[in-house]
């Protein structure tokens, strides 16, 4: 859903794909095939395509089971850019499955500054991605990355974005 009406949005997309057959990915900046779990696949994708990735300001690494609206993805990137966030995530809709209550959308706010971003949908500045890339080595599930990554950020540059929720 996030890549519908792509020509009208302010972002490009790429796929780190773990399936057996290459997906239809019209308009993708690249598709990287890597069997296995999300985080080893992302590590290899980032290594293989760093020259392309580093040309962007932000990278979003969402799980494949999230539903979102492309206009919200565009807005999410704009908010990150406007506030010079280093690490963020969209809030989760109230009817989402969640592990951490802090990630649920709070309708009274555009965003909340925090010291925690859940690993299911982190948005990282490309500079931040470079600083935390070494933490991906050996990580199969991503478990434990969420509390570590915010320690690499400047105070006030980590947020949960309530204005652009995902389910």
PDB file of C-alpha atoms in Angstrom:
ATOM      1  CA  UNK A   1       0.000   0.000   0.000  1.00  0.00           C
ATOM      2  CA  UNK A   2       2.832   2.393   0.763  1.00  0.00           C
ATOM      3  CA  UNK A   3       3.995   2.562  -2.843  1.00  0.00           C
ATOM      4  CA  UNK A   4       0.639   3.303  -4.459  1.00  0.00           C
ATOM      5  CA  UNK A   5       0.545   6.632  -6.283  1.00  0.00           C
ATOM      6  CA  UNK A   6       4.329   6.740  -5.942  1.00  0.00           C
ATOM      7  CA  UNK A   7       4.762   9.495  -8.530  1.00  0.00           C
ATOM      8  CA  UNK A   8       2.757  11.825  -6.254  1.00  0.00           C
ATOM      9  CA  UNK A   9       4.921  11.128  -3.174  1.00  0.00           C
ATOM     10  CA  UNK A  10       8.224  12.503  -1.860  1.00  0.00           C
ATOM     11  CA  UNK A  11       9.941   9.135  -1.476  1.00  0.00           C
ATOM     12  CA  UNK A  12      11.388   6.273  -3.471  1.00  0.00           C
ATOM     13  CA  UNK A  13      11.290   2.674  -2.413  1.00  0.00           C
ATOM     14  CA  UNK A  14      13.524  -0.368  -2.575  1.00  0.00           C
ATOM     15  CA  UNK A  15      12.978  -3.940  -1.463  1.00  0.00           C
ATOM     16  CA  UNK A  16      15.078  -6.285   0.599  1.00  0.00           C
ATOM     17  CA  UNK A  17      13.306  -9.472  -0.430  1.00  0.00           C
ATOM     18  CA  UNK A  18      13.548 -12.848   1.324  1.00  0.00           C
ATOM     19  CA  UNK A  19      11.162 -14.861  -0.875  1.00  0.00           C
ATOM     20  CA  UNK A  20      11.941 -17.451  -3.512  1.00  0.00           C
ATOM     21  CA  UNK A  21      10.689 -15.485  -6.519  1.00  0.00           C
ATOM     22  CA  UNK A  22      11.501 -11.836  -7.255  1.00  0.00           C
ATOM     23  CA  UNK A  23       8.439  -9.650  -6.617  1.00  0.00           C
ATOM     24  CA  UNK A  24       6.883  -7.232  -9.054  1.00  0.00           C
ATOM     25  CA  UNK A  25       8.539  -3.998  -7.968  1.00  0.00           C
ATOM     26  CA  UNK A  26       7.813  -1.431 -10.650  1.00  0.00           C
ATOM     27  CA  UNK A  27       9.657   1.787  -9.956  1.00  0.00           C
ATOM     28  CA  UNK A  28      11.854   0.377  -7.171  1.00  0.00           C
ATOM     29  CA  UNK A  29      15.271   1.967  -6.749  1.00  0.00           C
ATOM     30  CA  UNK A  30      16.556  -1.601  -6.365  1.00  0.00           C
ATOM     31  CA  UNK A  31      15.478  -5.089  -5.271  1.00  0.00           C
ATOM     32  CA  UNK A  32      17.922  -7.152  -3.257  1.00  0.00           C
ATOM     33  CA  UNK A  33      17.237 -10.884  -2.907  1.00  0.00           C
ATOM     34  CA  UNK A  34      18.450 -12.371   0.377  1.00  0.00           C
ATOM     35  CA  UNK A  35      17.023 -15.565   1.886  1.00  0.00           C
ATOM     36  CA  UNK A  36      16.516 -15.628   5.619  1.00  0.00           C
ATOM     37  CA  UNK A  37      15.430 -13.348   8.429  1.00  0.00           C
ATOM     38  CA  UNK A  38      14.788  -9.583   8.153  1.00  0.00           C
ATOM     39  CA  UNK A  39      17.884  -8.216   9.888  1.00  0.00           C
ATOM     40  CA  UNK A  40      20.589 -10.343   8.220  1.00  0.00           C
ATOM     41  CA  UNK A  41      18.846  -9.574   4.916  1.00  0.00           C
ATOM     42  CA  UNK A  42      18.833  -5.856   5.628  1.00  0.00           C
ATOM     43  CA  UNK A  43      22.485  -5.951   6.634  1.00  0.00           C
ATOM     44  CA  UNK A  44      23.380  -7.543   3.289  1.00  0.00           C
ATOM     45  CA  UNK A  45      21.062  -5.195   1.372  1.00  0.00           C
ATOM     46  CA  UNK A  46      22.627  -2.119   2.964  1.00  0.00           C
ATOM     47  CA  UNK A  47      26.131  -3.408   2.242  1.00  0.00           C
ATOM     48  CA  UNK A  48      25.294  -4.203  -1.379  1.00  0.00           C
ATOM     49  CA  UNK A  49      23.479  -0.920  -2.080  1.00  0.00           C
ATOM     50  CA  UNK A  50      25.191   1.603   0.210  1.00  0.00           C
ATOM     51  CA  UNK A  51      26.208   3.810  -2.712  1.00  0.00           C
ATOM     52  CA  UNK A  52      22.529   4.289  -3.583  1.00  0.00           C
ATOM     53  CA  UNK A  53      21.227   4.424  -0.001  1.00  0.00           C
ATOM     54  CA  UNK A  54      23.633   7.137   1.128  1.00  0.00           C
ATOM     55  CA  UNK A  55      22.173   9.531  -1.470  1.00  0.00           C
ATOM     56  CA  UNK A  56      18.961   9.721   0.586  1.00  0.00           C
ATOM     57  CA  UNK A  57      18.267  11.710   3.753  1.00  0.00           C
ATOM     58  CA  UNK A  58      16.209   9.014   5.503  1.00  0.00           C
ATOM     59  CA  UNK A  59      15.627   5.284   5.301  1.00  0.00           C
ATOM     60  CA  UNK A  60      12.507   3.557   6.612  1.00  0.00           C
ATOM     61  CA  UNK A  61      12.830  -0.137   7.499  1.00  0.00           C
ATOM     62  CA  UNK A  62       9.238  -1.326   8.091  1.00  0.00           C
ATOM     63  CA  UNK A  63       8.186  -4.907   8.702  1.00  0.00           C
ATOM     64  CA  UNK A  64       6.330  -6.416   5.767  1.00  0.00           C
ATOM     65  CA  UNK A  65       3.025  -6.811   7.641  1.00  0.00           C
ATOM     66  CA  UNK A  66       2.277  -3.131   8.249  1.00  0.00           C
ATOM     67  CA  UNK A  67      -0.524  -1.251   6.510  1.00  0.00           C
ATOM     68  CA  UNK A  68      -0.046   2.410   5.697  1.00  0.00           C
ATOM     69  CA  UNK A  69      -1.244   5.167   3.422  1.00  0.00           C
ATOM     70  CA  UNK A  70       1.329   6.575   0.956  1.00  0.00           C
ATOM     71  CA  UNK A  71       0.427  10.174   1.798  1.00  0.00           C
ATOM     72  CA  UNK A  72       1.213   9.410   5.451  1.00  0.00           C
ATOM     73  CA  UNK A  73       4.576   7.941   4.463  1.00  0.00           C
ATOM     74  CA  UNK A  74       5.357  11.175   2.590  1.00  0.00           C
ATOM     75  CA  UNK A  75       4.261  13.244   5.575  1.00  0.00           C
ATOM     76  CA  UNK A  76       6.342  11.073   7.919  1.00  0.00           C
ATOM     77  CA  UNK A  77       9.481  11.763   5.865  1.00  0.00           C
ATOM     78  CA  UNK A  78       8.655  15.506   5.790  1.00  0.00           C
ATOM     79  CA  UNK A  79       8.243  15.611   9.565  1.00  0.00           C
ATOM     80  CA  UNK A  80      11.560  13.833  10.046  1.00  0.00           C
ATOM     81  CA  UNK A  81      13.249  16.282   7.704  1.00  0.00           C
ATOM     82  CA  UNK A  82      11.600  19.398   9.192  1.00  0.00           C
ATOM     83  CA  UNK A  83      12.607  18.426  12.746  1.00  0.00           C
ATOM     84  CA  UNK A  84      15.960  16.896  11.740  1.00  0.00           C
ATOM     85  CA  UNK A  85      15.077  13.679  13.533  1.00  0.00           C
ATOM     86  CA  UNK A  86      17.752  11.002  13.651  1.00  0.00           C
ATOM     87  CA  UNK A  87      15.496   8.115  14.636  1.00  0.00           C
ATOM     88  CA  UNK A  88      11.709   7.865  14.565  1.00  0.00           C
ATOM     89  CA  UNK A  89       8.771   5.591  13.918  1.00  0.00           C
ATOM     90  CA  UNK A  90       5.153   6.052  12.968  1.00  0.00           C
ATOM     91  CA  UNK A  91       2.756   5.443  15.859  1.00  0.00           C
ATOM     92  CA  UNK A  92       0.600   2.324  15.732  1.00  0.00           C
ATOM     93  CA  UNK A  93      -3.152   2.663  15.287  1.00  0.00           C
ATOM     94  CA  UNK A  94      -5.178   1.844  18.387  1.00  0.00           C
ATOM     95  CA  UNK A  95      -6.411  -1.421  16.794  1.00  0.00           C
ATOM     96  CA  UNK A  96      -2.868  -2.633  16.056  1.00  0.00           C
ATOM     97  CA  UNK A  97      -1.121  -5.514  17.707  1.00  0.00           C
ATOM     98  CA  UNK A  98       1.500  -3.925  19.945  1.00  0.00           C
ATOM     99  CA  UNK A  99       4.232  -4.877  22.375  1.00  0.00           C
ATOM    100  CA  UNK A 100       4.992  -1.445  23.840  1.00  0.00           C
ATOM    101  CA  UNK A 101       2.051   0.799  24.778  1.00  0.00           C
ATOM    102  CA  UNK A 102       4.148   3.924  24.172  1.00  0.00           C
ATOM    103  CA  UNK A 103       4.027   3.162  20.434  1.00  0.00           C
ATOM    104  CA  UNK A 104       0.208   3.465  20.237  1.00  0.00           C
ATOM    105  CA  UNK A 105      -1.086   6.617  18.569  1.00  0.00           C
ATOM    106  CA  UNK A 106      -1.978   9.525  20.823  1.00  0.00           C
ATOM    107  CA  UNK A 107      -4.453  11.644  18.861  1.00  0.00           C
ATOM    108  CA  UNK A 108      -3.663  14.861  20.772  1.00  0.00           C
ATOM    109  CA  UNK A 109      -0.115  15.015  19.419  1.00  0.00           C
ATOM    110  CA  UNK A 110       1.655  15.306  16.075  1.00  0.00           C
ATOM    111  CA  UNK A 111       4.611  13.451  17.613  1.00  0.00           C
ATOM    112  CA  UNK A 112       6.204  12.653  20.938  1.00  0.00           C
ATOM    113  CA  UNK A 113       9.900  12.934  21.634  1.00  0.00           C
ATOM    114  CA  UNK A 114      11.110   9.789  23.334  1.00  0.00           C
ATOM    115  CA  UNK A 115      14.158   7.632  23.960  1.00  0.00           C
ATOM    116  CA  UNK A 116      12.624   4.512  22.388  1.00  0.00           C
ATOM    117  CA  UNK A 117      11.675   3.467  18.868  1.00  0.00           C
ATOM    118  CA  UNK A 118      10.446  -0.052  18.237  1.00  0.00           C
ATOM    119  CA  UNK A 119      12.366  -2.100  15.707  1.00  0.00           C
ATOM    120  CA  UNK A 120       9.255  -2.973  13.627  1.00  0.00           C
ATOM    121  CA  UNK A 121       9.267   0.299  11.658  1.00  0.00           C
ATOM    122  CA  UNK A 122      12.269   2.523  12.402  1.00  0.00           C
ATOM    123  CA  UNK A 123      13.071   5.572  10.301  1.00  0.00           C
ATOM    124  CA  UNK A 124      16.735   6.502  10.447  1.00  0.00           C
ATOM    125  CA  UNK A 125      18.623   9.418   9.027  1.00  0.00           C
ATOM    126  CA  UNK A 126      21.270   8.049   6.683  1.00  0.00           C
ATOM    127  CA  UNK A 127      23.917   9.419   9.052  1.00  0.00           C
ATOM    128  CA  UNK A 128      22.280   7.522  11.914  1.00  0.00           C
ATOM    129  CA  UNK A 129      22.124   4.356   9.811  1.00  0.00           C
ATOM    130  CA  UNK A 130      25.872   4.636   9.309  1.00  0.00           C
ATOM    131  CA  UNK A 131      26.422   5.045  13.061  1.00  0.00           C
ATOM    132  CA  UNK A 132      24.350   1.988  14.032  1.00  0.00           C
ATOM    133  CA  UNK A 133      25.085  -0.289  11.078  1.00  0.00           C
ATOM    134  CA  UNK A 134      27.614  -2.289  13.104  1.00  0.00           C
ATOM    135  CA  UNK A 135      24.813  -3.293  15.514  1.00  0.00           C
ATOM    136  CA  UNK A 136      23.191  -5.360  12.754  1.00  0.00           C
ATOM    137  CA  UNK A 137      26.096  -7.824  12.669  1.00  0.00           C
ATOM    138  CA  UNK A 138      24.916 -11.114  14.095  1.00  0.00           C
ATOM    139  CA  UNK A 139      21.370  -9.890  14.771  1.00  0.00           C
ATOM    140  CA  UNK A 140      18.818 -12.393  13.473  1.00  0.00           C
ATOM    141  CA  UNK A 141      15.644 -11.017  15.039  1.00  0.00           C
ATOM    142  CA  UNK A 142      16.585  -7.404  15.795  1.00  0.00           C
ATOM    143  CA  UNK A 143      15.886  -8.164  19.458  1.00  0.00           C
ATOM    144  CA  UNK A 144      17.628  -5.624  21.657  1.00  0.00           C
ATOM    145  CA  UNK A 145      18.322  -3.067  18.910  1.00  0.00           C
ATOM    146  CA  UNK A 146      15.444  -0.778  19.924  1.00  0.00           C
ATOM    147  CA  UNK A 147      16.873   0.384  23.277  1.00  0.00           C
ATOM    148  CA  UNK A 148      20.415   0.584  21.861  1.00  0.00           C
ATOM    149  CA  UNK A 149      19.817   2.750  18.798  1.00  0.00           C
ATOM    150  CA  UNK A 150      18.472   5.770  20.672  1.00  0.00           C
ATOM    151  CA  UNK A 151      21.743   5.909  22.634  1.00  0.00           C
ATOM    152  CA  UNK A 152      23.476   6.875  19.371  1.00  0.00           C
ATOM    153  CA  UNK A 153      21.188   9.893  18.923  1.00  0.00           C
ATOM    154  CA  UNK A 154      21.365  13.485  20.002  1.00  0.00           C
ATOM    155  CA  UNK A 155      18.840  14.372  22.712  1.00  0.00           C
ATOM    156  CA  UNK A 156      15.560  15.552  21.163  1.00  0.00           C
ATOM    157  CA  UNK A 157      16.140  13.791  17.839  1.00  0.00           C
ATOM    158  CA  UNK A 158      14.111  10.613  18.548  1.00  0.00           C
ATOM    159  CA  UNK A 159      10.324  10.564  18.173  1.00  0.00           C
ATOM    160  CA  UNK A 160       7.168   8.544  17.697  1.00  0.00           C
ATOM    161  CA  UNK A 161       5.111  10.260  14.989  1.00  0.00           C
ATOM    162  CA  UNK A 162       1.402  10.220  15.911  1.00  0.00           C
ATOM    163  CA  UNK A 163       0.299  12.135  12.798  1.00  0.00           C
ATOM    164  CA  UNK A 164       1.232   9.250  10.461  1.00  0.00           C
ATOM    165  CA  UNK A 165       0.073   5.994  12.087  1.00  0.00           C
ATOM    166  CA  UNK A 166       0.436   2.509  10.640  1.00  0.00           C
ATOM    167  CA  UNK A 167      -1.479  -0.648  11.486  1.00  0.00           C
TER     168      UNK A 167
END
